[in-house]
Amino acid sequence: AAVSQRQPLYEHTGEIVRHWEDRGGKADLDRRLSTLYQIAATLGQQFEVGPLLEGVLDILMQEVHADRAMVLLWDSEKKELTRGASRHRVPTSSHDAEQVSRAVLSEALTRCEALLITDATKDDRFSERHSITGLKLRSILVAPLMAEKSLVGFLHLDSHSRAGVFS
């Protein structure tokens, strides 16, 4: 289900649920709705940004099997991204833990829409980039976080273990 970043998500809820049900059946739909419920519960229980972001990332890590998950916050005055929270399935060096592909983020920032890269090693836009080869990234999902019509940051998920993790 294609969801425009310019319209509220609730306007697409029925379409999204039908897409999930058609794609994975009732059991998959139940699992996804359960995940959304967990995220909504976390949003309702946390009032500090750090623990809130960490709680949502914990749920996403469990659900989508990402190797790394990060929320990058956009500072509109400085025009730069800073790390809001991160989670890692496998311990890595602190340098690698915070590294993301600038090329991928730049494209997501320019387009201001979600970017799904099924296999970065075979994607002509990114396969030769040092960040992709150096971090051995395969699957990448970057989604803008919007408030009203303003960019708040990005959700960044990736996997080095296999292609197609998020599709």
Coordinates of C-alpha atoms in Angstrom, one line a residue:
A1 CA 0.0 0.0 0.0
A2 CA 1.5 3.3 -1.1
V3 CA 1.1 5.9 1.5
S4 CA 1.9 9.5 0.7
Q5 CA 3.9 11.4 3.3
R6 CA 1.7 14.4 2.7
Q7 CA -1.5 12.8 4.0
P8 CA -2.3 11.6 7.5
L9 CA -1.7 7.9 8.0
Y10 CA -5.2 7.4 9.4
E11 CA -6.7 8.2 6.0
H12 CA -5.0 5.0 4.7
T13 CA -5.7 2.6 7.5
G14 CA -8.3 0.5 5.7
E15 CA -6.1 0.3 2.6
I16 CA -3.0 -0.8 4.7
V17 CA -5.0 -3.4 6.7
R18 CA -6.4 -4.9 3.4
H19 CA -2.9 -4.9 1.9
W20 CA -1.4 -6.7 4.9
E21 CA -4.3 -9.3 5.0
D22 CA -3.9 -10.0 1.2
R23 CA -0.2 -10.3 1.5
G24 CA 0.3 -12.5 4.5
G25 CA -3.1 -13.8 5.6
K26 CA -4.9 -13.5 8.9
A27 CA -2.0 -14.6 11.1
D28 CA 0.3 -12.1 9.6
L29 CA -2.3 -9.3 9.9
D30 CA -2.8 -10.2 13.6
R31 CA 1.0 -10.1 14.2
R32 CA 1.3 -6.7 12.6
L33 CA -1.7 -5.2 14.4
S34 CA -0.3 -6.5 17.6
T35 CA 3.0 -4.7 16.8
L36 CA 1.1 -1.5 16.1
Y37 CA -0.7 -1.9 19.5
Q38 CA 2.6 -2.4 21.3
I39 CA 4.0 0.8 19.7
A40 CA 0.8 2.7 20.5
A41 CA 1.1 1.5 24.1
T42 CA 4.7 2.6 24.3
L43 CA 3.8 6.0 22.9
G44 CA 1.1 6.4 25.5
Q45 CA 3.4 5.4 28.4
Q46 CA 6.5 7.4 27.7
F47 CA 6.8 11.1 28.0
E48 CA 10.6 11.5 27.7
V49 CA 11.9 11.4 24.1
G50 CA 14.9 9.1 24.8
P51 CA 13.0 6.2 26.4
L52 CA 10.1 6.6 24.0
L53 CA 12.4 6.2 20.9
E54 CA 14.2 3.3 22.5
G55 CA 11.0 1.5 23.3
V56 CA 9.7 1.9 19.8
L57 CA 13.1 0.7 18.4
D58 CA 13.0 -2.4 20.7
I59 CA 9.6 -3.3 19.3
L60 CA 10.7 -2.8 15.7
M61 CA 13.9 -4.8 16.2
Q62 CA 11.8 -7.7 17.4
E63 CA 9.3 -7.5 14.6
V64 CA 11.3 -6.8 11.5
H65 CA 14.6 -8.6 12.3
A66 CA 16.8 -5.6 11.5
D67 CA 20.4 -5.8 12.6
R68 CA 20.4 -2.1 13.4
A69 CA 17.6 0.4 14.1
M70 CA 18.1 4.2 14.6
V71 CA 16.1 7.3 14.9
L72 CA 18.0 10.3 13.5
L73 CA 16.6 13.7 14.5
W74 CA 16.7 16.6 12.2
D75 CA 18.0 20.0 13.6
S76 CA 16.4 22.5 11.2
E77 CA 18.5 25.4 12.4
K78 CA 21.8 23.5 12.0
K79 CA 20.6 21.5 9.0
E80 CA 22.0 18.3 10.3
L81 CA 20.9 14.9 11.7
T82 CA 21.8 13.7 15.2
R83 CA 21.2 10.3 16.8
G84 CA 18.0 10.2 18.8
A85 CA 18.2 6.5 19.7
S86 CA 19.7 3.3 18.4
R87 CA 19.6 -0.4 18.8
H88 CA 21.9 -3.1 17.5
R89 CA 21.3 -6.9 17.3
V90 CA 25.0 -7.7 17.3
P91 CA 27.5 -5.8 19.3
T92 CA 29.7 -3.7 17.0
S93 CA 32.4 -1.1 17.4
S94 CA 31.0 2.3 18.5
H95 CA 32.2 3.8 15.2
D96 CA 30.3 1.3 13.1
A97 CA 27.2 1.4 15.3
E98 CA 26.6 5.0 14.5
Q99 CA 27.5 4.9 10.8
V100 CA 24.8 5.3 8.1
S101 CA 25.0 5.7 4.4
R102 CA 25.0 9.4 3.7
A103 CA 24.0 8.7 0.1
V104 CA 20.9 6.8 1.3
L105 CA 20.0 9.5 3.8
S106 CA 20.6 12.3 1.2
E107 CA 18.2 10.6 -1.2
A108 CA 15.5 10.1 1.4
L109 CA 16.0 13.7 2.6
T110 CA 15.7 15.1 -1.0
R111 CA 12.6 13.0 -1.8
C112 CA 11.2 13.3 1.7
E113 CA 9.6 9.9 1.4
A114 CA 10.4 6.4 2.6
L115 CA 13.2 4.6 0.8
L116 CA 13.4 0.8 0.7
I117 CA 16.5 -0.8 -0.7
T118 CA 16.1 -4.6 -1.0
D119 CA 19.7 -5.3 -1.8
A120 CA 22.1 -2.4 -1.6
T121 CA 24.9 -4.5 -3.1
K122 CA 23.0 -4.8 -6.3
D123 CA 21.4 -1.3 -6.4
D124 CA 23.3 0.9 -8.9
R125 CA 22.7 4.0 -6.9
F126 CA 24.4 2.7 -3.8
S127 CA 26.4 -0.5 -4.5
E128 CA 29.8 1.3 -4.9
R129 CA 29.4 3.6 -1.9
H130 CA 32.0 3.1 0.8
S131 CA 29.3 3.2 3.5
I132 CA 27.5 0.3 1.9
T133 CA 30.6 -1.8 1.2
G134 CA 32.4 -0.9 4.4
L135 CA 29.4 -1.8 6.6
K136 CA 28.4 -4.7 4.4
L137 CA 24.8 -3.4 4.2
R138 CA 22.2 -5.4 2.3
S139 CA 18.7 -4.4 3.2
I140 CA 18.0 -0.7 4.2
L141 CA 14.8 1.0 5.1
V142 CA 14.8 4.8 5.7
A143 CA 11.5 6.6 6.5
P144 CA 11.0 10.3 7.2
L145 CA 9.4 11.2 10.5
M146 CA 7.0 14.1 9.9
A147 CA 5.1 16.4 12.2
E148 CA 2.6 18.4 10.3
K149 CA 4.5 19.2 7.2
S150 CA 7.9 19.5 8.9
L151 CA 10.7 16.9 8.9
V152 CA 11.4 15.8 12.4
G153 CA 13.9 13.0 11.6
F154 CA 14.3 9.6 10.0
L155 CA 13.8 6.0 11.1
H156 CA 16.7 4.0 9.7
L157 CA 16.7 0.2 9.7
D158 CA 19.3 -2.0 8.1
S159 CA 20.5 -5.5 7.8
H160 CA 23.9 -6.9 6.7
S161 CA 22.8 -10.5 7.0
R162 CA 20.6 -10.9 4.0
A163 CA 18.7 -9.1 1.2
G164 CA 15.0 -8.5 1.3
V165 CA 14.6 -8.3 5.1
F166 CA 12.0 -5.4 5.0
S167 CA 10.0 -6.3 1.9

